Amino acid sequence: MPELPEVETVRRGLQPVMEGAKILVAEARRPDLRFPFQPDFVARLQGQVVTGLGRRAKYLMADLASGDVLLMHLGMSGSFRVIKPDNDASPGEFHYPKGKDSAHDHVLFRMSSGADIVFNDPRRFGYMKVIARNALDDEPLLRDLGPEPLGNAFDAAMLARSCQDKTASLKAALLDQRVVAGLGNIYVCEALHRSHLSPRRIAATLSTKKGEPTDHAKRLVSAIHTVLNDAIKAGGSSLRDHRQTSGELGYFQHSFKVYDREGETCKTPGCGGTVKRFTQNGRSTFWCPKCQK
């Protein structure tokens, strides 16, 4: 499933053609994705100007002039592509052919910017929902989300407070969207490796008895910032389904230190250990037992 860097990459790709433009035509080409579309889904979108395009955790959020917000989630296989009349892909260098997998083109927005924005989702685990902005605080999909890991409020002190009494593993705590929003399996594995912390470590060890951050917490927050920013610059990670809006693949997977590298030599300078894999909370965990403690 796309994680924060992939969703942020998509947001940046859509922003130039969506933000400030009017939705001239909105089409829902089937009655549902993961969930049924609202009966007034198209009516609340068509003719509306997108005043801003943001991201919250793994959600895209398009602010509309009406006071509504279009909430969009990519699911496991969802992707957006931008098509212009001259077939020039924008932004990006590589064109994603208009007809590819067209049977799975489930939603279309025709924008006054001159672009068609198509949402393609073969597995239909993605979803879209229109919500009144003044109701966002009560929206079940959003109300329990923790802080943004790249936001100003997220620091070692905040992470230490969130983990102070947790007996769960450090990896499980980081995957808890109530602790920090937007992190997934790939980037948690990568951040733990870069901070040299074991995924099996008890989460409470990030905090002193007084609730102050330990050196572990400081290293981990720094690693989270670094790995997310590096991944965004690389356009995210393309393992199976992720594409940028231009059709271009992300390439951060070429920079993985441990993820999907079972049996290979650890890339930590001077370590010489071997990357291992084990199942943790139903997910594959990749780590180096020699340098992650």
mmCIF file of C-alpha atoms in Angstrom:
data_model
loop_
_atom_site.group_PDB
_atom_site.id
_atom_site.type_symbol
_atom_site.label_atom_id
_atom_site.label_comp_id
_atom_site.label_asym_id
_atom_site.label_seq_id
_atom_site.Cartn_x
_atom_site.Cartn_y
_atom_site.Cartn_z
ATOM 1 C CA MET A 1 0.000 0.000 0.000
ATOM 2 C CA PRO A 2 1.363 3.465 -0.847
ATOM 3 C CA GLU A 3 2.876 5.233 2.136
ATOM 4 C CA LEU A 4 3.421 8.902 2.856
ATOM 5 C CA PRO A 5 6.164 9.532 0.241
ATOM 6 C CA GLU A 6 4.108 7.968 -2.554
ATOM 7 C CA VAL A 7 0.994 9.973 -1.619
ATOM 8 C CA GLU A 8 2.988 13.191 -1.310
ATOM 9 C CA THR A 9 4.535 12.524 -4.732
ATOM 10 C CA VAL A 10 1.048 12.148 -6.216
ATOM 11 C CA ARG A 11 -0.100 15.359 -4.506
ATOM 12 C CA ARG A 12 2.781 17.306 -6.015
ATOM 13 C CA GLY A 13 1.995 15.857 -9.428
ATOM 14 C CA LEU A 14 -1.680 16.808 -9.275
ATOM 15 C CA GLN A 15 -1.221 20.246 -7.743
ATOM 16 C CA PRO A 16 -0.238 22.189 -10.913
ATOM 17 C CA VAL A 17 -3.303 21.038 -12.890
ATOM 18 C CA MET A 18 -5.819 20.751 -10.067
ATOM 19 C CA GLU A 19 -5.226 23.581 -7.622
ATOM 20 C CA GLY A 20 -7.010 26.771 -8.645
ATOM 21 C CA ALA A 21 -8.893 24.990 -11.452
ATOM 22 C CA LYS A 22 -12.601 24.205 -11.766
ATOM 23 C CA ILE A 23 -13.933 20.669 -12.039
ATOM 24 C CA LEU A 24 -15.861 21.024 -15.310
ATOM 25 C CA VAL A 25 -16.915 17.384 -15.413
ATOM 26 C CA ALA A 26 -16.829 14.727 -12.700
ATOM 27 C CA GLU A 27 -17.514 11.107 -13.598
ATOM 28 C CA ALA A 28 -17.874 8.085 -11.326
ATOM 29 C CA ARG A 29 -17.888 5.189 -13.765
ATOM 30 C CA ARG A 30 -19.032 2.569 -11.280
ATOM 31 C CA PRO A 31 -21.174 2.730 -8.118
ATOM 32 C CA ASP A 32 -18.345 1.965 -5.731
ATOM 33 C CA LEU A 33 -14.669 1.501 -5.076
ATOM 34 C CA ARG A 34 -13.801 0.062 -1.662
ATOM 35 C CA PHE A 35 -16.948 1.803 -0.410
ATOM 36 C CA PRO A 36 -20.015 2.982 -2.362
ATOM 37 C CA PHE A 37 -19.853 6.529 -3.710
ATOM 38 C CA GLN A 38 -22.192 8.931 -1.948
ATOM 39 C CA PRO A 39 -25.438 9.513 -3.894
ATOM 40 C CA ASP A 40 -24.507 13.198 -4.346
ATOM 41 C CA PHE A 41 -20.781 12.549 -4.981
ATOM 42 C CA VAL A 42 -20.725 13.914 -8.545
ATOM 43 C CA ALA A 43 -23.147 16.773 -7.827
ATOM 44 C CA ARG A 44 -20.988 18.102 -4.961
ATOM 45 C CA LEU A 45 -17.872 18.111 -7.164
ATOM 46 C CA GLN A 46 -18.994 19.275 -10.588
ATOM 47 C CA GLY A 47 -18.544 23.008 -11.127
ATOM 48 C CA GLN A 48 -16.439 23.466 -7.989
ATOM 49 C CA VAL A 49 -13.070 25.232 -7.892
ATOM 50 C CA VAL A 50 -10.265 23.362 -6.110
ATOM 51 C CA THR A 51 -8.864 26.022 -3.794
ATOM 52 C CA GLY A 52 -6.106 23.837 -2.348
ATOM 53 C CA LEU A 53 -4.679 20.330 -2.535
ATOM 54 C CA GLY A 54 -3.190 18.919 0.644
ATOM 55 C CA ARG A 55 -2.275 15.653 2.276
ATOM 56 C CA ARG A 56 -3.076 14.184 5.687
ATOM 57 C CA ALA A 57 -1.219 10.961 6.439
ATOM 58 C CA LYS A 58 -1.969 8.726 3.422
ATOM 59 C CA TYR A 59 -4.969 10.780 2.277
ATOM 60 C CA LEU A 60 -5.161 13.406 -0.444
ATOM 61 C CA MET A 61 -7.485 16.282 0.451
ATOM 62 C CA ALA A 62 -8.854 18.685 -2.168
ATOM 63 C CA ASP A 63 -10.444 21.825 -0.683
ATOM 64 C CA LEU A 64 -13.420 23.043 -2.700
ATOM 65 C CA ALA A 65 -14.855 26.560 -2.944
ATOM 66 C CA SER A 66 -18.160 25.212 -1.621
ATOM 67 C CA GLY A 67 -16.628 24.433 1.770
ATOM 68 C CA ASP A 68 -16.475 20.707 1.052
ATOM 69 C CA VAL A 69 -13.320 18.596 0.995
ATOM 70 C CA LEU A 70 -12.735 15.705 -1.401
ATOM 71 C CA LEU A 71 -10.943 12.968 0.550
ATOM 72 C CA MET A 72 -9.041 10.475 -1.637
ATOM 73 C CA HIS A 73 -7.167 7.297 -0.706
ATOM 74 C CA LEU A 74 -5.111 5.258 -3.187
ATOM 75 C CA GLY A 75 -5.718 1.898 -1.533
ATOM 76 C CA MET A 76 -3.385 -0.866 -2.699
ATOM 77 C CA SER A 77 -3.356 -0.331 -6.461
ATOM 78 C CA GLY A 78 -4.877 3.095 -7.076
ATOM 79 C CA SER A 79 -3.066 5.673 -9.188
ATOM 80 C CA PHE A 80 -3.802 9.015 -10.777
ATOM 81 C CA ARG A 81 -2.603 10.075 -14.183
ATOM 82 C CA VAL A 82 -2.773 13.481 -15.821
ATOM 83 C CA ILE A 83 -3.725 13.637 -19.491
ATOM 84 C CA LYS A 84 -3.602 16.753 -21.655
ATOM 85 C CA PRO A 85 -5.211 17.124 -25.108
ATOM 86 C CA ASP A 86 -1.832 17.117 -26.843
ATOM 87 C CA ASN A 87 -0.915 13.855 -25.047
ATOM 88 C CA ASP A 88 1.917 15.659 -23.306
ATOM 89 C CA ALA A 89 2.319 14.152 -19.860
ATOM 90 C CA SER A 90 2.587 16.817 -17.198
ATOM 91 C CA PRO A 91 4.400 16.932 -14.905
ATOM 92 C CA GLY A 92 7.168 14.400 -15.469
ATOM 93 C CA GLU A 93 9.177 13.141 -18.400
ATOM 94 C CA PHE A 94 7.439 9.883 -19.294
ATOM 95 C CA HIS A 95 3.959 9.464 -20.713
ATOM 96 C CA TYR A 96 1.598 6.860 -19.281
ATOM 97 C CA PRO A 97 -0.443 5.744 -22.337
ATOM 98 C CA LYS A 98 -4.025 6.948 -22.192
ATOM 99 C CA GLY A 99 -5.531 3.575 -22.959
ATOM 100 C CA LYS A 100 -3.535 1.430 -20.525
ATOM 101 C CA ASP A 101 -5.826 -0.558 -18.197
ATOM 102 C CA SER A 102 -8.694 1.711 -19.219
ATOM 103 C CA ALA A 103 -11.189 -0.846 -17.895
ATOM 104 C CA HIS A 104 -10.016 0.196 -14.442
ATOM 105 C CA ASP A 105 -10.362 3.959 -15.023
ATOM 106 C CA HIS A 106 -13.083 4.434 -12.435
ATOM 107 C CA VAL A 107 -13.146 8.207 -11.790
ATOM 108 C CA LEU A 108 -12.444 11.150 -14.096
ATOM 109 C CA PHE A 109 -12.139 14.870 -13.385
ATOM 110 C CA ARG A 110 -12.050 17.207 -16.393
ATOM 111 C CA MET A 111 -10.386 20.394 -15.185
ATOM 112 C CA SER A 112 -10.543 23.961 -16.484
ATOM 113 C CA SER A 113 -6.718 23.800 -16.555
ATOM 114 C CA GLY A 114 -7.102 21.698 -19.713
ATOM 115 C CA ALA A 115 -6.180 18.414 -18.068
ATOM 116 C CA ASP A 116 -8.121 15.233 -17.488
ATOM 117 C CA ILE A 117 -7.307 13.568 -14.163
ATOM 118 C CA VAL A 118 -8.037 9.844 -14.198
ATOM 119 C CA PHE A 119 -8.132 7.548 -11.175
ATOM 120 C CA ASN A 120 -7.287 3.969 -12.082
ATOM 121 C CA ASP A 121 -7.662 1.192 -9.499
ATOM 122 C CA PRO A 122 -7.615 -2.480 -10.615
ATOM 123 C CA ARG A 123 -8.187 -3.904 -7.128
ATOM 124 C CA ARG A 124 -10.648 -1.208 -6.035
ATOM 125 C CA PHE A 125 -9.293 -0.796 -2.513
ATOM 126 C CA GLY A 126 -9.077 2.964 -2.964
ATOM 127 C CA TYR A 127 -11.916 5.274 -2.030
ATOM 128 C CA MET A 128 -13.199 8.827 -2.298
ATOM 129 C CA LYS A 129 -15.557 10.751 -0.072
ATOM 130 C CA VAL A 130 -16.845 14.336 -0.008
ATOM 131 C CA ILE A 131 -16.912 15.806 3.507
ATOM 132 C CA ALA A 132 -17.931 19.235 4.777
ATOM 133 C CA ARG A 133 -14.807 20.961 6.055
ATOM 134 C CA ASN A 134 -16.470 21.849 9.352
ATOM 135 C CA ALA A 135 -17.131 18.133 9.895
ATOM 136 C CA LEU A 136 -13.537 16.932 9.385
ATOM 137 C CA ASP A 137 -12.772 16.776 13.104
ATOM 138 C CA ASP A 138 -15.538 14.205 13.510
ATOM 139 C CA GLU A 139 -14.699 12.190 10.387
ATOM 140 C CA PRO A 140 -13.965 8.589 11.496
ATOM 141 C CA LEU A 141 -11.262 8.182 8.831
ATOM 142 C CA LEU A 142 -9.285 11.145 10.173
ATOM 143 C CA ARG A 143 -10.096 11.885 13.801
ATOM 144 C CA ASP A 144 -7.688 9.397 15.429
ATOM 145 C CA LEU A 145 -4.655 10.154 13.269
ATOM 146 C CA GLY A 146 -1.456 11.133 15.037
ATOM 147 C CA PRO A 147 0.970 13.907 14.090
ATOM 148 C CA GLU A 148 2.494 14.275 10.641
ATOM 149 C CA PRO A 149 6.069 12.928 10.743
ATOM 150 C CA LEU A 150 7.312 15.854 8.624
ATOM 151 C CA GLY A 151 5.305 18.452 10.543
ATOM 152 C CA ASN A 152 6.864 20.969 12.913
ATOM 153 C CA ALA A 153 5.140 19.415 15.933
ATOM 154 C CA PHE A 154 6.699 15.992 15.459
ATOM 155 C CA ASP A 155 9.943 15.765 17.381
ATOM 156 C CA ALA A 156 11.725 13.435 19.784
ATOM 157 C CA ALA A 157 9.838 14.801 22.779
ATOM 158 C CA MET A 158 6.466 14.138 21.163
ATOM 159 C CA LEU A 159 7.445 10.614 20.091
ATOM 160 C CA ALA A 160 8.792 9.839 23.566
ATOM 161 C CA ARG A 161 5.553 10.965 25.203
ATOM 162 C CA SER A 162 3.500 8.832 22.804
ATOM 163 C CA CYS A 163 5.610 5.751 23.514
ATOM 164 C CA GLN A 164 6.245 6.281 27.228
ATOM 165 C CA ASP A 165 4.053 3.473 28.530
ATOM 166 C CA LYS A 166 3.924 1.240 25.460
ATOM 167 C CA THR A 167 5.050 -2.351 25.912
ATOM 168 C CA ALA A 168 4.582 -3.055 22.203
ATOM 169 C CA SER A 169 7.579 -3.372 19.911
ATOM 170 C CA LEU A 170 9.056 -0.228 18.451
ATOM 171 C CA LYS A 171 8.022 -1.254 14.958
ATOM 172 C CA ALA A 172 4.415 -1.868 16.018
ATOM 173 C CA ALA A 173 4.294 1.535 17.703
ATOM 174 C CA LEU A 174 5.550 3.326 14.587
ATOM 175 C CA LEU A 175 2.966 1.553 12.419
ATOM 176 C CA ASP A 176 0.199 2.716 14.766
ATOM 177 C CA GLN A 177 -1.353 5.661 12.906
ATOM 178 C CA ARG A 178 -2.386 7.152 16.257
ATOM 179 C CA VAL A 179 1.282 7.513 17.232
ATOM 180 C CA VAL A 180 2.502 8.975 13.942
ATOM 181 C CA ALA A 181 0.483 9.292 10.745
ATOM 182 C CA GLY A 182 1.521 8.067 7.317
ATOM 183 C CA LEU A 183 4.327 5.641 8.103
ATOM 184 C CA GLY A 184 4.096 2.130 6.681
ATOM 185 C CA ASN A 185 6.130 -1.046 6.643
ATOM 186 C CA ILE A 186 8.800 0.029 4.158
ATOM 187 C CA TYR A 187 9.784 3.327 5.728
ATOM 188 C CA VAL A 188 9.573 2.059 9.298
ATOM 189 C CA CYS A 189 12.055 -0.714 8.412
ATOM 190 C CA GLU A 190 14.321 1.818 6.727
ATOM 191 C CA ALA A 191 14.145 4.385 9.548
ATOM 192 C CA LEU A 192 14.858 1.781 12.224
ATOM 193 C CA HIS A 193 17.904 0.594 10.309
ATOM 194 C CA ARG A 194 19.244 4.113 9.813
ATOM 195 C CA SER A 195 18.841 4.834 13.522
ATOM 196 C CA HIS A 196 20.411 1.445 14.422
ATOM 197 C CA LEU A 197 17.413 0.424 16.528
ATOM 198 C CA SER A 198 15.966 -3.063 16.648
ATOM 199 C CA PRO A 199 12.365 -3.472 15.460
ATOM 200 C CA ARG A 200 11.921 -5.757 18.496
ATOM 201 C CA ARG A 201 12.972 -3.045 20.965
ATOM 202 C CA ILE A 202 10.232 -2.068 23.439
ATOM 203 C CA ALA A 203 8.706 1.263 22.388
ATOM 204 C CA ALA A 204 8.844 2.639 25.940
ATOM 205 C CA THR A 205 12.664 2.718 25.754
ATOM 206 C CA LEU A 206 12.338 5.930 23.706
ATOM 207 C CA SER A 207 11.374 7.691 26.933
ATOM 208 C CA THR A 208 12.988 8.177 30.320
ATOM 209 C CA LYS A 209 10.941 7.552 33.464
ATOM 210 C CA LYS A 210 10.245 11.294 33.519
ATOM 211 C CA GLY A 211 8.900 11.180 29.977
ATOM 212 C CA GLU A 212 11.886 12.863 28.379
ATOM 213 C CA PRO A 213 13.260 11.632 25.050
ATOM 214 C CA THR A 214 16.245 9.317 25.088
ATOM 215 C CA ASP A 215 19.039 9.431 22.546
ATOM 216 C CA HIS A 216 17.249 6.579 20.794
ATOM 217 C CA ALA A 217 14.199 8.808 20.241
ATOM 218 C CA LYS A 218 16.333 11.623 18.863
ATOM 219 C CA ARG A 219 18.141 9.310 16.443
ATOM 220 C CA LEU A 220 14.887 7.747 15.309
ATOM 221 C CA VAL A 221 13.116 11.039 14.599
ATOM 222 C CA SER A 222 16.126 12.234 12.615
ATOM 223 C CA ALA A 223 16.112 8.981 10.624
ATOM 224 C CA ILE A 224 12.373 9.246 9.930
ATOM 225 C CA HIS A 225 12.824 12.782 8.607
ATOM 226 C CA THR A 226 15.756 11.744 6.427
ATOM 227 C CA VAL A 227 14.227 8.625 4.907
ATOM 228 C CA LEU A 228 10.878 10.303 4.144
ATOM 229 C CA ASN A 229 12.486 13.346 2.544
ATOM 230 C CA ASP A 230 14.844 11.171 0.496
ATOM 231 C CA ALA A 231 11.929 9.012 -0.662
ATOM 232 C CA ILE A 232 9.841 12.028 -1.683
ATOM 233 C CA LYS A 233 12.749 13.391 -3.719
ATOM 234 C CA ALA A 234 12.991 10.001 -5.449
ATOM 235 C CA GLY A 235 9.281 9.947 -6.292
ATOM 236 C CA GLY A 236 8.484 7.233 -3.768
ATOM 237 C CA SER A 237 9.072 3.493 -4.097
ATOM 238 C CA SER A 238 7.666 1.485 -7.019
ATOM 239 C CA LEU A 239 7.458 -2.153 -5.981
ATOM 240 C CA ARG A 240 4.256 -3.187 -7.751
ATOM 241 C CA ASP A 241 1.609 -0.567 -8.432
ATOM 242 C CA HIS A 242 2.881 2.894 -7.550
ATOM 243 C CA ARG A 243 3.244 5.376 -10.399
ATOM 244 C CA GLN A 244 3.597 9.108 -10.380
ATOM 245 C CA THR A 245 0.882 11.125 -12.139
ATOM 246 C CA SER A 246 3.018 11.249 -15.274
ATOM 247 C CA GLY A 247 3.261 7.469 -15.365
ATOM 248 C CA GLU A 248 6.879 7.611 -14.238
ATOM 249 C CA LEU A 249 7.958 5.094 -11.626
ATOM 250 C CA GLY A 250 9.414 6.162 -8.311
ATOM 251 C CA TYR A 251 12.939 4.904 -7.721
ATOM 252 C CA PHE A 252 13.599 5.039 -3.966
ATOM 253 C CA GLN A 253 13.547 1.221 -3.936
ATOM 254 C CA HIS A 254 17.067 1.433 -5.353
ATOM 255 C CA SER A 255 18.137 3.155 -2.114
ATOM 256 C CA PHE A 256 16.733 0.599 0.323
ATOM 257 C CA LYS A 257 19.200 -0.258 3.079
ATOM 258 C CA VAL A 258 17.328 -3.309 4.418
ATOM 259 C CA TYR A 259 13.822 -3.598 2.957
ATOM 260 C CA ASP A 260 13.521 -6.575 0.578
ATOM 261 C CA ARG A 261 17.279 -7.266 0.951
ATOM 262 C CA GLU A 262 17.126 -10.524 2.931
ATOM 263 C CA GLY A 263 20.424 -12.385 2.837
ATOM 264 C CA GLU A 264 22.417 -9.419 1.531
ATOM 265 C CA THR A 265 25.245 -7.631 3.327
ATOM 266 C CA CYS A 266 24.255 -4.746 5.590
ATOM 267 C CA LYS A 267 25.041 -1.367 4.041
ATOM 268 C CA THR A 268 26.051 0.249 7.342
ATOM 269 C CA PRO A 269 29.751 1.153 6.963
ATOM 270 C CA GLY A 270 31.937 -1.252 8.917
ATOM 271 C CA CYS A 271 29.059 -3.506 9.987
ATOM 272 C CA GLY A 272 29.477 -6.579 7.805
ATOM 273 C CA GLY A 273 26.236 -8.114 9.087
ATOM 274 C CA THR A 274 23.580 -9.861 7.025
ATOM 275 C CA VAL A 275 20.066 -8.554 6.507
ATOM 276 C CA LYS A 276 17.455 -10.866 8.012
ATOM 277 C CA ARG A 277 13.698 -11.102 7.620
ATOM 278 C CA PHE A 278 11.066 -12.225 10.101
ATOM 279 C CA THR A 279 7.297 -11.857 10.408
ATOM 280 C CA GLN A 280 6.160 -9.261 12.920
ATOM 281 C CA ASN A 281 2.495 -8.349 13.464
ATOM 282 C CA GLY A 282 1.683 -10.096 10.201
ATOM 283 C CA ARG A 283 4.178 -8.067 8.176
ATOM 284 C CA SER A 284 7.687 -8.807 6.911
ATOM 285 C CA THR A 285 10.359 -7.053 8.937
ATOM 286 C CA PHE A 286 13.820 -6.568 7.429
ATOM 287 C CA TRP A 287 16.716 -5.683 9.737
ATOM 288 C CA CYS A 288 20.371 -6.225 10.551
ATOM 289 C CA PRO A 289 20.708 -8.001 13.920
ATOM 290 C CA LYS A 290 24.369 -6.952 14.147
ATOM 291 C CA CYS A 291 23.997 -3.156 14.083
ATOM 292 C CA GLN A 292 20.356 -2.693 15.153
ATOM 293 C CA LYS A 293 20.080 -3.040 18.927
#
